[in-house]
Amino acid sequence: MPRSSSEAIAVIGAGVAGCALAAQLRRLGHGGVLSLWETGRGPGGRASTRRSRRDGQLALDHGAPLMNITAEPAPDLLEPLLAGGWIEPWTGPVAMLEGESRLNIGRPDALGLGRLYRGRGGMDQLCQGLLHLAGASTVDAHYGVLVRHLERSASGRWRLLDAGGQLLEETDWLVLSGTLLAHPRSRLVMDWPEVPLERAIRGGDDLQLEHALTTIAGIRFEARTNLLLVFSGAAAEAWRGLPFTLVAFDAAAQQRWGLRRISIQPLADGRCAVVAHSTHVFAADHLDVVGTGSAAARQLGLPLDQGREDTVIAALSEALSQCLAPWIGGLDTSQANPRLMRWAAAFPLAPGLPPSLAICPWSRVGFCGDSIDGVGFGRIEGALHSAERLAASLLTPDYPERHVQPLR
Ligand SMILES: Cc1cc2nc3c(=O)[nH]c(=O)nc-3n(C[C@H](O)[C@H](O)[C@H](O)COP(=O)(O)OP(=O)(O)OC[C@H]3O[C@@H](n4cnc5c(N)ncnc54)[C@H](O)[C@@H]3O)c2cc1C
């Protein structure tokens, strides 16, 4: 067995890539300490499901509503996820809104190509399934914890610290499954003075890791502002009766309505959740509005402005009512508990990080996630592939001898 099969690995982020990495590492025989650190309330990341303690029937996919597999070979983890009943094929009717209001039933957008799947009972079941495959009890998972600082110990091990400077963990390998700790957007979004990973490696001479950080710094992201609605009674029936459950907008329709997609999600108790995804242009114009329901906003103490939020909700509601007026008239969103969910970094834009830079053995740093170049870039398919590739590289290193870089 290669030495790394028993080394401790800390994975920042319990989205699809972080959970898939845990699953694949265990499947390939990694027996060392494996920890997951996630700022959100549970696993899922951009493929999570909004649930409510007070409303047990509510399950609303406020990020990715589906995943699509477009290429062979499919990720190794797909089959066990299906076999375990964590995900299921999705065959709902799709449509494209073209121009002002012409509906082309059956025409998907790029996210609807290939084989479509969804989490059974909510997209968060995808990550729950991955953690189950990892052997949930063998993974040391921490939720609601933001890793704020990174340091190297004198012996070259990685130290993870929280916002108060408290040591969370010391580990052999550091894996970033999200870009926050390595990308300059953290300065803007989090108001951090420095990029944490950049700061941690200052003074070292790992040119590969420096190259990786420079490349990550060049990645740009599209934002989304999503309007979340839950209809009940006759309004829910009207939504459930529509001849489509996923509507994409073509370029002209996006420009006209400021919307990109509408995902209709019937709930088990007869209600119907609807999520309207804004265009990136709309989201960029309203980036300061995070949504009062946002757990991250609460945790990070980001400023909330109910007045601004109401204005954005009204604008998206108006667009939704008007563009769907030919199919569902008299839409009253005020009865549907409207909420906002802002995704500041919803989709990375190409080029991403080349797979050759996704593992930096000299410093013992790995990267996975949908920002890594390759099949499925910017989507769940890419997040799964990137994690599987990284797990294989971590356990079967093709470098002759690994050294911990001495600190200068
Ligand atoms: C609105 C929307 C719609 C989408 N629709 C689709 C679709 O239809 N099909 C599709 O395939 N894909 C879709 N996507 C993209 C898909 O959601 C992503 O490709 C995928 O979920 C990325 O997974 P990931 O693990 O790479 O990243 P993430 O899900 O972003 O996971 C990274 C995790 O790391 C955590 N984290 C980061 N930094 C820290 C830190 N310092 N401390 C603690 N935790 C940290 C974050 O909270 C996050 O949970 C959509 C995305 C959005 C936002």
XYZ file of C-alpha atoms and ligand atoms in Angstrom:
461
model
C 0.000 0.000 0.000
C 1.307 3.472 -0.740
C 2.082 5.495 2.364
C -0.762 7.956 1.754
C -3.288 5.159 2.363
C -2.800 5.754 6.075
C -2.109 9.496 6.099
C -4.619 11.937 7.535
C -6.578 13.939 4.964
C -8.706 16.987 5.786
C -11.245 17.930 3.123
C -12.673 21.444 3.192
C -16.213 21.404 1.852
C -18.967 18.772 1.939
C -20.476 19.501 -1.458
C -20.586 16.836 -4.157
C -16.805 16.851 -4.703
C -15.849 16.684 -1.014
C -18.331 13.879 -0.295
C -17.346 12.011 -3.483
C -13.685 12.257 -2.510
C -14.458 10.734 0.890
C -16.415 7.918 -0.771
C -13.784 7.150 -3.376
C -10.868 7.312 -0.930
C -12.533 4.749 1.298
C -13.522 2.570 -1.677
C -9.895 2.585 -2.838
C -8.640 1.550 0.587
C -7.652 4.736 2.394
C -7.679 3.807 6.062
C -6.296 6.974 7.640
C -8.130 9.757 9.415
C -10.506 11.490 7.013
C -12.203 14.696 8.088
C -14.759 16.899 6.319
C -15.215 20.561 7.248
C -18.320 22.342 6.006
C -19.650 25.794 6.807
C -23.207 24.862 5.801
C -25.667 23.097 8.105
C -25.198 19.780 6.312
C -23.699 18.229 3.212
C -24.733 19.313 -0.290
C -23.142 22.661 -1.123
C -24.595 23.916 -4.389
C -26.541 20.650 -4.688
C -28.288 21.007 -1.327
C -31.941 20.945 -0.340
C -33.637 23.526 1.834
C -35.571 21.777 4.586
C -37.426 23.056 7.617
C -37.609 21.724 11.165
C -41.107 23.175 11.484
C -42.338 21.865 8.130
C -41.231 18.259 7.719
C -42.685 17.909 4.216
C -40.723 20.810 2.769
C -37.804 19.861 0.526
C -36.764 22.540 -1.900
C -33.758 22.188 -4.189
C -32.548 25.772 -4.194
C -29.319 25.079 -6.124
C -28.915 22.333 -8.713
C -32.276 20.615 -9.295
C -30.713 17.778 -11.332
C -27.483 16.273 -12.496
C -26.741 15.206 -16.046
C -24.232 12.629 -17.244
C -23.044 13.463 -20.720
C -20.036 11.244 -21.349
C -18.730 7.704 -20.980
C -17.257 6.404 -18.816
C -19.662 7.792 -16.244
C -18.260 8.496 -12.765
C -17.564 5.227 -10.871
C -19.790 6.401 -8.028
C -22.907 6.715 -10.202
C -23.798 3.016 -10.161
C -23.549 2.518 -6.364
C -25.576 5.694 -5.824
C -28.318 4.339 -8.083
C -28.132 0.846 -6.590
C -28.462 2.275 -3.078
C -31.554 4.273 -4.068
C -29.899 7.614 -3.244
C -30.484 9.005 -6.723
C -32.957 8.096 -9.446
C -33.317 8.744 -13.176
C -35.311 11.861 -13.949
C -37.625 11.874 -16.964
C -39.780 14.932 -16.292
C -40.839 17.038 -19.266
C -38.412 19.850 -20.167
C -39.110 22.897 -22.306
C -37.329 25.943 -23.668
C -38.864 29.391 -23.546
C -37.810 31.104 -26.744
C -37.950 34.849 -27.247
C -40.932 36.612 -25.676
C -43.052 33.565 -24.893
C -42.788 30.720 -27.401
C -42.565 27.380 -25.656
C -40.587 24.587 -27.278
C -41.535 21.450 -25.345
C -38.832 18.774 -25.250
C -35.895 21.108 -26.001
C -33.338 21.025 -23.153
C -30.534 23.484 -22.393
C -26.928 22.384 -21.789
C -27.790 21.277 -18.246
C -30.528 19.006 -19.596
C -28.397 17.019 -22.084
C -27.507 13.355 -21.571
C -28.880 11.106 -18.836
C -30.654 13.055 -16.087
C -30.754 12.108 -12.404
C -31.994 13.652 -9.177
C -31.605 12.862 -5.512
C -34.486 10.677 -4.319
C -36.492 12.974 -2.046
C -34.175 15.946 -2.631
C -30.811 16.694 -4.227
C -29.119 16.532 -0.828
C -29.585 12.765 -0.984
C -26.773 12.663 -3.530
C -24.260 13.824 -0.906
C -25.907 11.730 1.818
C -25.485 8.727 -0.463
C -21.823 9.539 -1.089
C -21.182 9.771 2.653
C -22.986 6.460 3.124
C -20.671 4.906 0.509
C -17.693 6.355 2.406
C -18.972 4.692 5.574
C -20.403 7.721 7.351
C -19.084 6.635 10.753
C -15.518 6.497 9.393
C -15.598 10.134 8.283
C -15.104 12.823 10.872
C -17.664 15.332 9.517
C -18.053 18.828 10.993
C -20.917 21.068 9.874
C -21.534 24.716 10.617
C -17.779 25.334 10.837
C -16.022 27.817 8.612
C -12.320 27.072 8.165
C -10.933 30.584 8.189
C -7.147 30.249 8.473
C -4.565 27.771 7.228
C -1.060 27.332 8.626
C 1.896 24.969 8.251
C 3.396 23.544 11.421
C 7.163 23.421 11.879
C 7.112 19.817 10.675
C 5.160 20.817 7.569
C 1.748 19.476 8.601
C -1.377 21.509 7.833
C -3.240 23.310 10.594
C -6.868 24.350 10.130
C -8.146 27.205 12.289
C -11.522 28.826 12.817
C -12.346 32.549 12.706
C -11.277 32.968 16.337
C -7.858 31.425 15.624
C -8.744 28.184 17.460
C -7.032 25.087 16.097
C -9.592 22.790 14.501
C -7.285 20.076 13.276
C -3.738 19.225 12.282
C -3.419 16.935 9.280
C -1.030 15.521 6.672
C -2.956 16.446 3.538
C -5.142 19.453 2.851
C -7.830 19.180 0.170
C -9.872 22.164 -0.957
C -13.116 21.056 -2.628
C -14.285 24.661 -2.944
C -12.218 27.616 -4.110
C -13.038 30.052 -1.283
C -9.748 29.618 0.643
C -7.678 29.901 -2.532
C -9.435 32.587 -4.587
C -9.221 36.368 -4.329
C -13.045 36.585 -4.287
C -12.765 35.712 -0.584
C -11.401 39.220 -0.062
C -14.494 40.712 -1.676
C -17.196 38.312 -0.486
C -15.847 37.693 3.026
C -13.966 40.914 3.502
C -10.797 38.946 4.304
C -7.543 40.904 3.985
C -5.690 38.015 2.333
C -6.365 34.777 0.497
C -5.832 32.168 3.267
C -3.938 29.538 1.256
C -1.766 32.171 -0.423
C -0.841 33.530 2.994
C -0.090 30.061 4.358
C 2.441 29.182 1.654
C 4.190 32.543 1.565
C 7.934 32.089 1.884
C 7.853 28.523 0.572
C 9.122 27.481 -2.816
C 6.496 25.098 -4.136
C 6.267 26.431 -7.665
C 3.529 23.971 -8.610
C 1.253 25.161 -5.820
C 1.996 28.794 -6.660
C 1.091 28.016 -10.279
C -2.147 26.371 -9.108
C -3.042 29.408 -6.995
C -2.365 31.829 -9.847
C -4.554 29.728 -12.136
C -7.357 29.520 -9.560
C -7.159 33.303 -9.103
C -7.963 33.670 -12.819
C -11.197 31.640 -12.627
C -14.339 33.738 -12.917
C -17.801 32.724 -11.736
C -21.368 33.399 -12.793
C -23.765 34.292 -9.993
C -27.441 33.367 -9.671
C -30.214 34.923 -7.602
C -32.953 32.362 -7.134
C -36.552 33.081 -6.171
C -37.971 30.313 -3.966
C -41.730 29.803 -3.774
C -44.000 27.206 -2.210
C -47.586 27.086 -3.510
C -50.446 25.262 -1.881
C -54.120 24.584 -2.655
C -55.452 25.532 -6.085
C -52.271 27.416 -7.005
C -50.217 24.270 -6.383
C -52.594 22.253 -8.537
C -52.172 24.753 -11.387
C -48.384 24.395 -11.237
C -48.551 20.618 -10.988
C -50.793 20.496 -14.064
C -48.339 22.265 -16.368
C -46.923 20.250 -19.308
C -43.331 20.912 -18.163
C -41.361 20.724 -14.926
C -38.123 22.329 -16.038
C -38.123 25.382 -18.292
C -34.895 26.795 -19.712
C -34.726 30.235 -21.319
C -32.954 30.837 -24.626
C -30.690 33.887 -25.020
C -33.500 36.191 -26.180
C -35.836 35.066 -23.369
C -33.057 35.520 -20.807
C -32.551 39.081 -21.957
C -36.291 39.764 -21.957
C -37.112 38.283 -18.530
C -33.845 38.214 -16.575
C -34.517 34.534 -15.888
C -32.471 31.504 -16.854
C -34.477 28.499 -15.639
C -37.636 27.580 -13.756
C -37.658 24.351 -11.782
C -41.053 23.043 -10.691
C -40.786 20.632 -7.762
C -44.036 18.911 -6.684
C -43.973 18.053 -2.966
C -45.276 14.781 -1.514
C -48.139 16.519 0.354
C -49.697 18.157 -2.731
C -47.906 21.494 -2.482
C -45.597 22.632 -5.227
C -42.224 24.332 -4.843
C -41.032 26.548 -7.676
C -37.514 27.904 -8.056
C -36.857 30.657 -10.611
C -33.143 31.010 -11.423
C -32.076 34.493 -12.496
C -29.622 35.226 -15.285
C -26.067 36.024 -14.252
C -26.622 39.609 -15.421
C -29.570 40.039 -13.043
C -27.610 38.396 -10.218
C -24.552 40.578 -10.833
C -26.760 43.671 -10.574
C -28.106 42.503 -7.195
C -25.059 40.816 -5.701
C -25.403 42.696 -2.416
C -28.747 41.020 -1.676
C -27.966 37.667 -0.038
C -31.389 36.517 1.154
C -32.490 36.661 4.791
C -32.909 32.877 4.882
C -29.289 32.312 3.931
C -27.504 30.260 6.611
C -24.125 31.447 5.344
C -25.209 35.083 5.616
C -26.311 34.551 9.217
C -23.142 32.721 10.121
C -20.843 35.261 8.502
C -22.806 38.218 9.784
C -23.308 39.586 6.264
C -25.550 42.671 6.155
C -29.210 41.921 5.440
C -31.528 44.523 3.981
C -35.178 43.427 3.957
C -36.197 46.389 1.801
C -33.678 45.560 -0.947
C -34.642 41.923 -0.711
C -38.337 42.730 -1.186
C -37.474 44.758 -4.288
C -35.543 41.858 -5.823
C -38.323 39.408 -4.921
C -40.874 41.720 -6.562
C -38.790 42.028 -9.751
C -38.304 38.267 -10.124
C -41.958 37.558 -9.232
C -43.123 40.026 -11.869
C -40.894 38.430 -14.524
C -42.122 34.950 -13.572
C -45.803 35.967 -13.699
C -45.449 37.695 -17.045
C -43.377 35.100 -18.865
C -45.654 32.230 -17.806
C -48.911 34.178 -18.210
C -49.990 32.170 -21.299
C -49.850 28.930 -19.259
C -50.586 29.987 -15.712
C -52.546 33.187 -15.346
C -53.225 35.318 -12.269
C -50.084 34.197 -10.465
C -49.970 35.520 -6.892
C -46.517 34.850 -5.483
C -47.194 36.773 -2.265
C -49.108 33.718 -0.968
C -46.160 31.435 -1.714
C -43.753 32.527 1.047
C -41.248 34.091 -1.386
C -37.578 33.839 -0.401
C -34.284 34.552 -2.111
C -31.167 32.460 -2.392
C -28.082 34.149 -3.777
C -25.285 32.009 -5.187
C -22.336 34.376 -5.594
C -20.240 31.687 -7.304
C -22.876 29.476 -8.921
C -20.965 28.348 -12.002
C -17.216 28.604 -12.715
C -16.306 29.831 -16.170
C -13.702 28.050 -18.295
C -10.775 27.683 -18.190
C -10.634 25.981 -14.830
C -7.709 24.417 -12.990
C -5.916 21.808 -15.145
C -6.002 18.318 -13.540
C -2.182 18.301 -13.567
C -2.273 21.071 -10.931
C -4.997 19.446 -8.821
C -2.432 17.654 -6.693
C 0.647 19.400 -5.334
C 2.565 16.602 -3.563
C 5.434 18.766 -2.382
C 3.083 20.759 -0.120
C 0.513 17.975 0.239
C -2.362 19.971 -1.137
C -5.143 18.684 -3.386
C -7.980 20.417 -5.208
C -11.250 18.954 -6.438
C -14.629 20.337 -7.424
C -16.428 21.521 -10.519
C -13.722 24.179 -11.155
C -11.251 21.503 -12.274
C -11.003 21.233 -16.058
C -12.377 18.138 -17.731
C -15.620 16.384 -18.619
C -18.517 17.948 -16.748
C -16.676 21.169 -15.873
C -19.007 23.504 -13.942
C -21.481 20.713 -13.230
C -22.041 17.832 -10.821
C -20.618 15.401 -13.363
C -17.330 17.315 -13.282
C -17.329 17.533 -9.476
C -17.657 13.717 -9.297
C -14.929 13.084 -11.881
C -12.533 15.535 -10.239
C -12.961 13.808 -6.865
C -12.437 10.350 -8.327
C -9.278 11.503 -10.118
C -7.906 13.130 -6.978
C -8.620 10.037 -4.846
C -6.689 7.907 -7.328
C -3.745 10.342 -7.382
C -3.640 10.562 -3.600
C -3.453 6.797 -3.251
C -1.276 5.877 -6.210
C 1.271 8.659 -6.404
C 3.391 8.632 -9.547
C 6.113 10.668 -7.904
C 9.022 8.640 -6.548
C 9.439 10.024 -3.050
C 7.290 12.502 -1.205
C 8.975 15.001 1.029
C 7.461 17.477 3.352
C 8.782 20.828 2.343
C 10.909 22.342 5.088
C 9.812 25.798 6.150
C 12.283 28.577 5.611
C -28.589 27.594 -9.018
C -27.707 26.460 -9.487
C -28.182 25.540 -10.407
C -27.375 24.486 -10.847
N -27.895 23.568 -11.721
C -27.143 22.493 -12.056
C -27.686 21.435 -12.855
O -28.843 21.462 -13.268
N -26.886 20.375 -13.163
C -25.584 20.292 -12.711
O -24.902 19.290 -12.991
N -25.059 21.267 -11.949
C -25.802 22.358 -11.619
N -25.268 23.341 -10.840
C -23.843 23.256 -10.471
C -23.632 22.234 -9.370
O -24.438 22.591 -8.271
C -22.155 22.259 -9.003
O -21.371 21.935 -10.138
C -21.799 21.237 -7.922
O -22.765 21.191 -6.894
C -20.413 21.625 -7.388
O -20.045 20.798 -6.310
P -18.664 21.084 -5.590
O -18.528 20.080 -4.512
O -17.594 21.179 -6.609
O -18.793 22.544 -4.981
P -19.749 23.093 -3.821
O -21.092 22.488 -3.915
O -19.664 24.587 -3.916
O -19.059 22.596 -2.493
C -18.028 23.283 -1.829
C -18.407 23.304 -0.354
O -17.310 23.829 0.398
C -17.821 24.588 1.462
N -16.748 25.480 1.871
C -15.998 26.286 1.053
N -15.067 26.928 1.775
C -15.209 26.525 3.060
C -14.524 26.839 4.266
N -13.505 27.686 4.269
N -14.933 26.247 5.400
C -15.957 25.358 5.407
N -16.650 25.022 4.278
C -16.274 25.595 3.128
C -19.020 25.306 0.851
O -19.924 25.715 1.834
C -19.591 24.213 -0.058
O -20.586 23.452 0.594
C -26.056 24.378 -10.366
C -25.571 25.302 -9.434
C -26.391 26.325 -8.995
C -25.863 27.297 -7.959
